[in-house]
XYZ file of C-alpha atoms in Angstrom:
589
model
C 0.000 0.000 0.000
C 0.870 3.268 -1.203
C 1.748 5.451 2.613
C 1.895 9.316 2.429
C 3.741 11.123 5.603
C 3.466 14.762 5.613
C 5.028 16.126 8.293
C 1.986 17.517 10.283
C 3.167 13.698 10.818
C 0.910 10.580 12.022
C -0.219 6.941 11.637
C -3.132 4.808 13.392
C -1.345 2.709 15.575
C -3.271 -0.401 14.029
C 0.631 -1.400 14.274
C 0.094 -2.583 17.384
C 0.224 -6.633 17.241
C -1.968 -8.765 19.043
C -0.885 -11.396 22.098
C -2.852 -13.453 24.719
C -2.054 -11.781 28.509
C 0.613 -13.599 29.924
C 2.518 -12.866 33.288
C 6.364 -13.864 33.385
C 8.332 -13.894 36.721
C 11.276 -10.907 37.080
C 14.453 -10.756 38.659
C 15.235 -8.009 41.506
C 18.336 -6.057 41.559
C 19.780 -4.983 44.732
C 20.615 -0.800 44.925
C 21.456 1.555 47.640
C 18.982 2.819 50.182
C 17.564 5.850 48.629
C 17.365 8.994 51.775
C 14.332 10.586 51.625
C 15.408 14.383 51.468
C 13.255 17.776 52.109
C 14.211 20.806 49.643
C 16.048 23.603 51.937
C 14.796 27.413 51.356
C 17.019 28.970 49.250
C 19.302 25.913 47.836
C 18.521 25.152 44.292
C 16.879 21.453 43.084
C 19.640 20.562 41.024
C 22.069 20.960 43.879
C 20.191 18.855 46.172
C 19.546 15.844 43.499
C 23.617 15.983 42.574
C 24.032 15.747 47.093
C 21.751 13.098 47.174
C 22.120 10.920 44.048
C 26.054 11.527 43.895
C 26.904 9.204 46.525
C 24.457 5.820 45.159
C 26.066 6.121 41.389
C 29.111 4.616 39.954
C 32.378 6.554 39.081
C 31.431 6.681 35.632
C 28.088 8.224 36.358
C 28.017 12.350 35.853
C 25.587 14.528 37.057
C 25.384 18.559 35.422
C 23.819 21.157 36.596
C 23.095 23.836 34.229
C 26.075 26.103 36.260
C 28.080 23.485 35.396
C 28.277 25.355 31.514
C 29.884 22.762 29.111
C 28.375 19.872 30.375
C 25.309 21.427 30.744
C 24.903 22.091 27.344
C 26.164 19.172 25.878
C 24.435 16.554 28.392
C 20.914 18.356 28.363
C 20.921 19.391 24.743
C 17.481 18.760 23.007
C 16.463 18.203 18.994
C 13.771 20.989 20.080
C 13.575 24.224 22.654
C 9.724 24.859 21.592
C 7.895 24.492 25.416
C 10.305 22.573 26.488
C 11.079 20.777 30.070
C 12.359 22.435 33.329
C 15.745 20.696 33.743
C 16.939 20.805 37.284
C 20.109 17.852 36.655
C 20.802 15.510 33.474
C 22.228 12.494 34.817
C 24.386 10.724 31.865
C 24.800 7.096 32.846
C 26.873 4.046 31.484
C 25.025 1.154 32.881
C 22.027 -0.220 34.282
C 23.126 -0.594 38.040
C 23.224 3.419 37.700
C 19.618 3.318 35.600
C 17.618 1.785 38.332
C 19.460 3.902 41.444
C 18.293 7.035 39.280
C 15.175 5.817 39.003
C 14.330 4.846 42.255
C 15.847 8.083 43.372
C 13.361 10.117 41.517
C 10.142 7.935 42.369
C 11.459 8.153 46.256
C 11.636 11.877 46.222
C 8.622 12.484 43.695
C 10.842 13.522 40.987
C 9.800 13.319 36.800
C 12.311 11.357 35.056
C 12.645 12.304 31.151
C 14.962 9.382 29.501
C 17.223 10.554 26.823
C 18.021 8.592 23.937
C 18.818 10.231 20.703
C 17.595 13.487 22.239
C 14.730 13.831 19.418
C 11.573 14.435 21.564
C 9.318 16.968 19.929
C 6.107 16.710 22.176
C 5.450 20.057 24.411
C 6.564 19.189 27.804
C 7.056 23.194 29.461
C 4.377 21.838 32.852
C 7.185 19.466 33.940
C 8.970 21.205 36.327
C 12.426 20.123 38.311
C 12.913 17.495 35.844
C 15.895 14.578 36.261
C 16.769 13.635 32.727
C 18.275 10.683 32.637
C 20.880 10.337 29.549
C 21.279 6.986 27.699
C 23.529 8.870 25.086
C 26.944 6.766 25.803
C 25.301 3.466 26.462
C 25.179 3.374 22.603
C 26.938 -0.584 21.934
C 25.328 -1.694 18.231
C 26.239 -5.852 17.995
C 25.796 -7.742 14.896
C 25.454 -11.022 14.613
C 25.715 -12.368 11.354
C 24.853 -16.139 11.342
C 21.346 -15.507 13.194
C 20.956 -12.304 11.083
C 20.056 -10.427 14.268
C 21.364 -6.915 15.511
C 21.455 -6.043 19.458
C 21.460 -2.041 20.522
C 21.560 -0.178 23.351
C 19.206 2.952 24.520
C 21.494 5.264 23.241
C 22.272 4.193 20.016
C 21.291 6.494 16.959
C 20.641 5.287 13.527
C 23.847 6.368 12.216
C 25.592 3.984 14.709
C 23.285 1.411 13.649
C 23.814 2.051 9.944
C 27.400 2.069 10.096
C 27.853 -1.446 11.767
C 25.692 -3.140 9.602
C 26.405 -1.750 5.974
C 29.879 -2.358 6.422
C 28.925 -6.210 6.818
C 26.145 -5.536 3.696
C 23.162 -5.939 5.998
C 20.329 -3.624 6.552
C 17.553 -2.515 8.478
C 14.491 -1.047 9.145
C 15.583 2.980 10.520
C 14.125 6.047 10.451
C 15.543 8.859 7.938
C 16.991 10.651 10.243
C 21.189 9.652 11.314
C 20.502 11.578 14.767
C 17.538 9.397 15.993
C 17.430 7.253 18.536
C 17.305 3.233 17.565
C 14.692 2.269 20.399
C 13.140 5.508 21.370
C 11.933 5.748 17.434
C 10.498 2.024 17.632
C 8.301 2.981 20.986
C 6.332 4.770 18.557
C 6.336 2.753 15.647
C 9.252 3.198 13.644
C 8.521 4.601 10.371
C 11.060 4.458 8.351
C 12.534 4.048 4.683
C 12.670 0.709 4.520
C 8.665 -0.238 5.257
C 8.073 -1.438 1.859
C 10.499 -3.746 2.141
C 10.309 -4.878 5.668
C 7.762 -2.976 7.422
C 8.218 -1.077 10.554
C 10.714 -0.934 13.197
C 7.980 -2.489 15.627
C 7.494 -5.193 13.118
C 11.235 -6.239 13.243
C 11.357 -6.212 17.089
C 12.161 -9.414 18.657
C 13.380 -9.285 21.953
C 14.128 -6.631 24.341
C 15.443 -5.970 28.084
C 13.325 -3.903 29.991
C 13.497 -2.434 33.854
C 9.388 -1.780 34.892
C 8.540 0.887 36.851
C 8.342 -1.449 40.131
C 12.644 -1.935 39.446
C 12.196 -5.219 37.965
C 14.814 -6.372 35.260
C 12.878 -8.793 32.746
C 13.003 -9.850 29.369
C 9.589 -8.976 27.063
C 9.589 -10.958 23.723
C 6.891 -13.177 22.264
C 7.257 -15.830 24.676
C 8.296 -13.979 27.880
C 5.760 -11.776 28.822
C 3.851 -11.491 25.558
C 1.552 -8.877 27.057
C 3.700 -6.480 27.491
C 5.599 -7.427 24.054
C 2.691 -6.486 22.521
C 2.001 -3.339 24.093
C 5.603 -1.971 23.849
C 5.029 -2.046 20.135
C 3.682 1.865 19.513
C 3.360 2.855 23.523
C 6.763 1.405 25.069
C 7.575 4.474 26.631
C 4.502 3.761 29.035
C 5.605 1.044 30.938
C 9.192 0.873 31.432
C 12.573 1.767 30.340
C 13.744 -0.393 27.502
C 17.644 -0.854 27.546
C 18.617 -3.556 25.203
C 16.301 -3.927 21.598
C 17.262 -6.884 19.609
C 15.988 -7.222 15.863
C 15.559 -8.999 12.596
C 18.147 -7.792 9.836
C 18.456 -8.487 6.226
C 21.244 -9.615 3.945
C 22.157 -7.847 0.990
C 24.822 -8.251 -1.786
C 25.372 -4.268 -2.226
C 25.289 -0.778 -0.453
C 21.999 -0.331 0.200
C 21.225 3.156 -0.450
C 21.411 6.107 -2.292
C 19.549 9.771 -2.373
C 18.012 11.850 -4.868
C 17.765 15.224 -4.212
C 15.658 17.607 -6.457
C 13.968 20.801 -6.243
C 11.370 21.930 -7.963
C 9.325 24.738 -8.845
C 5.414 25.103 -7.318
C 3.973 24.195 -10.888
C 4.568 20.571 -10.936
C 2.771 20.562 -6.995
C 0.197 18.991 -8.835
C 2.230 16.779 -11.055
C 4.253 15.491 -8.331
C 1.241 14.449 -6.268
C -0.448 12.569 -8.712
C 2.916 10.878 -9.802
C 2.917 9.870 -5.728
C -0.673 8.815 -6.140
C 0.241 5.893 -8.680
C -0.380 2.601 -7.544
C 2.646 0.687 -9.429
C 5.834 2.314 -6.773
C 7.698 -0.708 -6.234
C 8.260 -2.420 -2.699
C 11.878 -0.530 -2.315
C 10.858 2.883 -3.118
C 10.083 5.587 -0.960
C 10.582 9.666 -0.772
C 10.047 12.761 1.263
C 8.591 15.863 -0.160
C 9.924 19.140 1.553
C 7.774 22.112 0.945
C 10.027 25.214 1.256
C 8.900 28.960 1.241
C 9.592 29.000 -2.375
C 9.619 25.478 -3.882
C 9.490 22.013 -2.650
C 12.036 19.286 -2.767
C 12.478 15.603 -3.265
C 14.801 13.282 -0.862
C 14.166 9.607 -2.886
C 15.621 6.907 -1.357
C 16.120 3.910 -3.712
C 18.268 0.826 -4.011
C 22.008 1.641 -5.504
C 20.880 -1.251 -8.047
C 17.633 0.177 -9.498
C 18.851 3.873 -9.011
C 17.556 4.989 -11.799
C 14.117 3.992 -11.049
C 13.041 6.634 -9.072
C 14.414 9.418 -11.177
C 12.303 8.220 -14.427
C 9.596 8.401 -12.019
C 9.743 12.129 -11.573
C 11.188 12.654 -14.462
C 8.083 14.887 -16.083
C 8.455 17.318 -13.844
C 10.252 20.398 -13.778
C 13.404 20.005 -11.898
C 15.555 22.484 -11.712
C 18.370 21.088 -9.366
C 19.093 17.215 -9.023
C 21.599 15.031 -7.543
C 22.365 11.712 -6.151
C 24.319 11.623 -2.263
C 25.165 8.820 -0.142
C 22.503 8.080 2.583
C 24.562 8.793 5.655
C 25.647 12.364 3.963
C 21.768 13.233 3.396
C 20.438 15.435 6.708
C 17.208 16.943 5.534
C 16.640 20.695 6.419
C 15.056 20.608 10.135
C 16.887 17.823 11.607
C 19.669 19.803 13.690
C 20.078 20.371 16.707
C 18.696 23.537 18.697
C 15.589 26.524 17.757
C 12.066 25.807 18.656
C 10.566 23.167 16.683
C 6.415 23.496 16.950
C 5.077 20.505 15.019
C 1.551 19.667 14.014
C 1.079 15.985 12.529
C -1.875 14.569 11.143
C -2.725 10.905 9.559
C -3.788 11.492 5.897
C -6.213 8.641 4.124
C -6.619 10.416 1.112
C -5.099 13.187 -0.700
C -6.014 15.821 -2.926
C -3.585 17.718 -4.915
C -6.139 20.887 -4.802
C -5.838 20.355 -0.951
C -2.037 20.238 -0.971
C -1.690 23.405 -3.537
C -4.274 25.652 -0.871
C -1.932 24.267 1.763
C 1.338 25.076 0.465
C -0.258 29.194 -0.477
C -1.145 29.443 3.217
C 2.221 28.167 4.096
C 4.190 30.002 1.834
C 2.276 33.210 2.237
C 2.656 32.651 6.247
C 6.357 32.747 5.787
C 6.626 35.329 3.433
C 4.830 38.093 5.999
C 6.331 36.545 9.253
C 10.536 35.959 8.063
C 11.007 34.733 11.604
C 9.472 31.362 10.625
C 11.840 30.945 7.436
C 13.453 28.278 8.296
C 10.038 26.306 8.562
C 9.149 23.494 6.136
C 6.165 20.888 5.517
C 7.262 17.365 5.171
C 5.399 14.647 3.302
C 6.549 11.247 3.791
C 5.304 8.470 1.020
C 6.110 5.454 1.433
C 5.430 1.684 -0.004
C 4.152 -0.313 3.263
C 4.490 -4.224 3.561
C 1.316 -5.891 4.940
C 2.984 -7.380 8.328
C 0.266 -7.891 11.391
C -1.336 -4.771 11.890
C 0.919 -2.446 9.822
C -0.490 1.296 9.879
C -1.887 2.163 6.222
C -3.053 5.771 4.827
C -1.122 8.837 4.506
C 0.959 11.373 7.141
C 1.624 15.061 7.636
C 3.927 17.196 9.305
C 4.261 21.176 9.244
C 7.050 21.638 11.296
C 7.687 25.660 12.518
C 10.912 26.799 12.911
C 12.379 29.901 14.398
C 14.700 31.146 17.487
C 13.056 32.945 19.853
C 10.005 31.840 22.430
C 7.914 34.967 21.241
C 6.885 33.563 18.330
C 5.412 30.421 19.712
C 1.398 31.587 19.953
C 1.708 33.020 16.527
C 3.148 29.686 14.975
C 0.905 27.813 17.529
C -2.335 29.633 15.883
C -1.114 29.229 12.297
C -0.488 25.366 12.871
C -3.623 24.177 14.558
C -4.858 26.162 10.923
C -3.216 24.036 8.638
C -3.743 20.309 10.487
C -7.493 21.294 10.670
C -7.223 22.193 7.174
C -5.670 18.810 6.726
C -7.424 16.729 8.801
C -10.546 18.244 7.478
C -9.693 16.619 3.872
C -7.669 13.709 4.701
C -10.874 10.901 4.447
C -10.806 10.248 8.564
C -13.901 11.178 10.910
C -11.485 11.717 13.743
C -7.637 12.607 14.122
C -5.229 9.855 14.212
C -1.469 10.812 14.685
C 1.938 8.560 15.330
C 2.974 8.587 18.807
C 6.830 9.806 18.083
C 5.069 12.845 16.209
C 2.711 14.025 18.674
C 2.669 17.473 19.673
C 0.824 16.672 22.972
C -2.326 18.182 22.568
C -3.785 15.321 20.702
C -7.062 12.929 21.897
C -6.040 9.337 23.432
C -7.824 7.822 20.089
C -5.523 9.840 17.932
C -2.176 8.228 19.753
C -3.624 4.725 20.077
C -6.785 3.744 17.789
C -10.466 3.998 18.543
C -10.840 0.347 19.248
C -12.316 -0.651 23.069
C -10.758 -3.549 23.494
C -6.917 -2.162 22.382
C -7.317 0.988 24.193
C -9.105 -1.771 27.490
C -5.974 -3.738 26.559
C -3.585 -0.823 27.265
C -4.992 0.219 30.740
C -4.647 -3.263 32.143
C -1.268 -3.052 30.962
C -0.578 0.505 32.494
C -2.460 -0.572 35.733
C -0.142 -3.605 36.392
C 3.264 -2.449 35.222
C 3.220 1.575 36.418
C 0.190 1.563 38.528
C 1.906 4.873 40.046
C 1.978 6.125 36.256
C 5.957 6.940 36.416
C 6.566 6.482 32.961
C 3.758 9.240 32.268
C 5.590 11.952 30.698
C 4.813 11.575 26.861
C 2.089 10.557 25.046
C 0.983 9.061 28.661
C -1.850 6.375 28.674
C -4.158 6.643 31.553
C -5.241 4.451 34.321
C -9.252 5.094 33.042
C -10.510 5.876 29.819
C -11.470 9.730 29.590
C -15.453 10.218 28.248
C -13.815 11.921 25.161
C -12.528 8.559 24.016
C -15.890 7.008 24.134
C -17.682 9.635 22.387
C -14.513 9.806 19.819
C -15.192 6.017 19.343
C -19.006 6.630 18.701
C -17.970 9.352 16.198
C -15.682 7.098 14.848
C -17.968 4.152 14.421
C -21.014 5.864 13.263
C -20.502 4.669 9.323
C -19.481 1.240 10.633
C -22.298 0.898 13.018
C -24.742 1.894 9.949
C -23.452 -1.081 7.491
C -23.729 -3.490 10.289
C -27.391 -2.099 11.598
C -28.240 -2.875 7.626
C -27.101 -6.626 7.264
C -29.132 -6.780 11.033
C -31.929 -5.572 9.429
C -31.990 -7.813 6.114
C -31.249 -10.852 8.450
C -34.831 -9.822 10.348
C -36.809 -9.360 7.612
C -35.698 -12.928 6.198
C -36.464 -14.371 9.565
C -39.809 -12.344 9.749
C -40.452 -13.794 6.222
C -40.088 -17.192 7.325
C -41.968 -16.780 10.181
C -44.682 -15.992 8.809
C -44.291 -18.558 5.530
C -43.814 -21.574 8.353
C -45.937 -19.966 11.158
C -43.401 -20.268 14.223
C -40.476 -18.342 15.815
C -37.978 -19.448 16.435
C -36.554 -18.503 19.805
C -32.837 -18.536 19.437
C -31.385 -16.067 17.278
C -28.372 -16.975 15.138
C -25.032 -14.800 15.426
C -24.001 -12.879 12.189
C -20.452 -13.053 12.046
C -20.245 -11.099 8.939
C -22.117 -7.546 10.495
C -19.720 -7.843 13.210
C -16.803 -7.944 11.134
C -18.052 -5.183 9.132
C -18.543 -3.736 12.595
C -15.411 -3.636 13.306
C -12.209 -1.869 11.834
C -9.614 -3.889 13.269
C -9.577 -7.513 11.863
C -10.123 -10.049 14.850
C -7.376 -11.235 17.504
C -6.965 -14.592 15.609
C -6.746 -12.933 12.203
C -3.821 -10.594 13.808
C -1.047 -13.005 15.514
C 0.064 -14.409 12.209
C 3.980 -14.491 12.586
C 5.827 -12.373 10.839
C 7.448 -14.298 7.406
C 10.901 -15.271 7.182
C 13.534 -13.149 6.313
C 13.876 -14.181 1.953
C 9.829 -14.261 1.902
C 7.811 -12.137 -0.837
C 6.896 -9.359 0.904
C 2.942 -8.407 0.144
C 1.870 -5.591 -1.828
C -1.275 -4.053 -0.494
C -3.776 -2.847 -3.100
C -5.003 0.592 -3.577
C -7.297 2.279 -5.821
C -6.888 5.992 -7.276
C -10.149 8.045 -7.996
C -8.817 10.029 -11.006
C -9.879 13.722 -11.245
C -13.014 14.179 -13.614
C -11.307 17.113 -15.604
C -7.183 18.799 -15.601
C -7.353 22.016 -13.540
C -3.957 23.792 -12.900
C -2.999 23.646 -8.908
C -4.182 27.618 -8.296
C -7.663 26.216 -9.306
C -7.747 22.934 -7.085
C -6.774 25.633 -4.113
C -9.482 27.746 -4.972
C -12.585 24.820 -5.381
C -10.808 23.558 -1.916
C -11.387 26.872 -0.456
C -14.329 27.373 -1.046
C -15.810 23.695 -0.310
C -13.698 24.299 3.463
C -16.084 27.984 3.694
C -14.778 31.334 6.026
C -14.313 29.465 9.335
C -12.712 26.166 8.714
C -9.417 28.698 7.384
């Protein structure tokens, strides 16, 4: 299936995977006595946590403070500054005797603990207050082993650590695009990446992984040890514990794996380029990220060094006036450093309309143009070819991510944003907003994080309630210990045209009865299930239907199908903008 990510940025997490509730026993580590301490008038937080946690840590542990200057800025350095934390100490640690001591420091004396992988959090986080960060950034070990085809990381690996172990050895991997991204921390939320086509997502290659729970239990969560919580780690891991070894399925190939087209074009072929990403026939390996700049937009194309010049012929009707081809590890698309506030609004995309997209990129670009401060901001749109593995997310993504330096221009970006993804979300083919966990802003329903479906959603608050009953691990994209009314009513909302098909197979199946009633003059008194209205019911396929393993490594990945409405007549894109503005009306701009 063809997948469109534009970063507003999202997915349903129908990636999720399905597993029976099983309990598996846990191992207890021994750590210091934690001393309960009181905060003295006058002595700042961060000098108190470095007293007290100083003394339980390792020698290779280091605590900053932020008048500690260099270490401060390096240690508690952040992908975005856009609302973000209250640091009072970063605590950069080396192993897990030093992990569980910091946690059990900060649950002891009531502290939040933020864990620090690749450092690439964008959700709005400026209510936590006296915030330990815990930093996983040099507990970055990447293992390959090459007869079980397997690769092992550690917390604080990024991709490009991962990359550059494993192409050297002509393996690859399901990664994000990204070189600066955490390994694990992007699989929590899914793990979207350039490589779906051909192996799905990041979740999907996930075998085995080390965890330490909220109560300080070291266990192991895979499909046979607690199978529960395997499942649940798979789009919410960051809910239940801190994950510090990830183990997962890699693929041999015979040649580098990877190489980059980048091409800019000008805003005439919008249009052309969307229906060219619209086309049902994108082989398995191809995938590419539209950047829509102030002035133009861009193509990053990643395709196989063997076919590479597949994707080119692809585009190759459009306009281009700057092109080139760049190794994958020297591509770093325009956002992805370090530092400025980052405000990012993401929404999940079923269908798309270039007419949609052309009024979108006029607001954007006429935004920009009147405000300069936001010229370094950019819309990215993500399409790629997804393989059919368990509950894979399908449809389309956006992401219009606002860039600029100074904290003054947050509530104008923060007004013209929540514009454009209700713009978006208005005309993307979903009744209610669905958005990928590692993109959320924060301000998003439960339903949008997690899916609409009762018995996931009951499924994730019985795993919440018996791993972090005391909600520790509640920081980001937190799932609750009771479902809010909002989800129910969301469901409803969502259901409606669901609830409709399956209230008209009920009906037919009564008036047959009724018919036959009255042709053999009895009732009959039990009434027969109809399987098929409740599968029409319901969006998710059944339990059964979802714990198929995943194929080995040399099987045919499957291609889902997709069908393309073509327009009734050619209008150039300034028209499509203008019938989509005036279908939206005065107040939905």
């Amino acid at each position: 299936m063809l997948t469109n990510t534009l970063c507003l940025l999202t997915s349903l997490l129908a990636t999720l995977a399905c597993a029976s509730d099983v309990s598996g026993a846990s191992n207890n580590s021994d750590t210091p006595d934690i001393p309960n301490i009181t905060l003295a008038d006058g002595v700042p937080v961060g000098s108190i946590i470095r007293t007290g946690l100083s003394p339980l840590l390792s020698e290779s542990a280091e605590i900053s403070l932020k008048s500690d200057g260099d270490s401060w800025r390096r240690n508690s350095r952040r992908y975005s500054h856009f609302q973000e934390p209250q640091l009072a100490a970063v605590v950069l640690v080396k192993n897990e005797d030093d992990i569980l001591t910091t946690m059990r420091y900060a649950q002891e004396n009531k502290r939040t603990l933020l864990v620090k992988g690749g450092g690439n959090g964008l959700a709005k986080m400026n209510h936590l207050k006296d915030v330990i960060m815990l930093d996983l950034s040099e507990m970055n070990k990447v293992t390959l082993n090459m007869k079980a085809w397997t690769v092992t990381v550690q917390p604080g690996a990024r991709v490009e650590e991962l990359i550059e172990e494993i192409a050297s050895k002509k393996f690859r991997s399901p990664f994000p695009t990204g070189d600066c991204v955490g390994v694990i921390g992007s699989t929590l939320g899914g793990g979207h990446g350039v490589f779906d086509g051909e192996y799905g997502l990041m979740i999907d290659n996930l075998l085995s992984a080390k965890m330490i729970t909220a109560k300080g239990e070291k266990i192991v969560v895979n499909a046979t040890e607690n199978p529960d919580l395997f499942w649940g780690i798979k789009g919410a891991g960051n809910n239940f514990g801190l994950i510090t070894e990830a183990t997962y399925r890699v693929y041999l190939k015979g040649t580098l794996f990877h190489l980059t087209l980048e091409a800019e074009y000008s805003m005439e072929s919008l249009e052309q380029l969307f229906e060219a990403m619209n086309e049902p026939d994108m082989p398995l390996e191809a995938s590419s990220t539209i950047y829509f700049l102030p002035d133009s937009f861009m193509i990053y194309g990643h395709i196989p060094q063997i076919k590479k010049t597949e994707f080119p012929t692809r585009y190759s009707r459009l306009n281009t006036d700057t092109g080139s081809l760049i190794p994958l590890l020297e591509c770093n698309p325009e956002g992805w450093g370090y530092e400025y506030h980052k405000n990012q609004f993401s929404v999940s995309m079923k269908t798309i309309d270039p007419g949609v997209m052309a009024l979108v990129y006029d607001e954007f670009s006429n935004f920009v143009r009147k405000h300069h401060a936001y010229y370094a901001s950019i819309i990215k749109f993500e399409s790629t070819i997804v393989r059919k593995m368990d509950q894979s997310a399908s449809g389309g993504d956006a992401t219009l991510l606002l860039t600029y330096d100074e904290e003054i221009n947050d509530a104008l970006a923060t007004e013209f944003g929540q514009k454009i993804r209700e713009l978006l979300h208005h005309n993307t083919g979903n009744k209610v907003p669905h958005v990928l966990p590692n993109y959320a802003r924060g301000d998003e329903p439960l339903g949008a994080l997690y899916g609409y479906d009762m018995e996931r959603l009951d499924k994730l608050v019985a795993l919440k309630r018996k791993y972090d009953p005391e909600q520790f691990f509640s920081a980001m994209t937190p799932i609750p210990l009771e479902l809010p009314e909002d989800v129910l009513s969301q469901m409803e909302e969502k259901n409606d045209g669901n609830r409709l098909k399956t209230q008209e197979v009920l009906d037919g199946k009564r008036e047959l009865k009724e018919e036959m009633v009255e042709g053999k003059g009895k009732v009959e008194e039990k009434v027969e299930k109809v399987p098929e209205a409740l599968e029409i019911a319901s969006e998710n396929p059944p339990a059964a239907k979802m714990e198929k393993a995943p194929e080995a490594a040399e099987a045919k990945p499957e291609v889902l199908e997709i069908t393309e409405e073509k327009p009734e007549e050619e209008k150039d894109s300034r028209e499509r903008a203008e019938t989509a503005r005036q279908k939206l009306g005065p107040n939905e701009l």
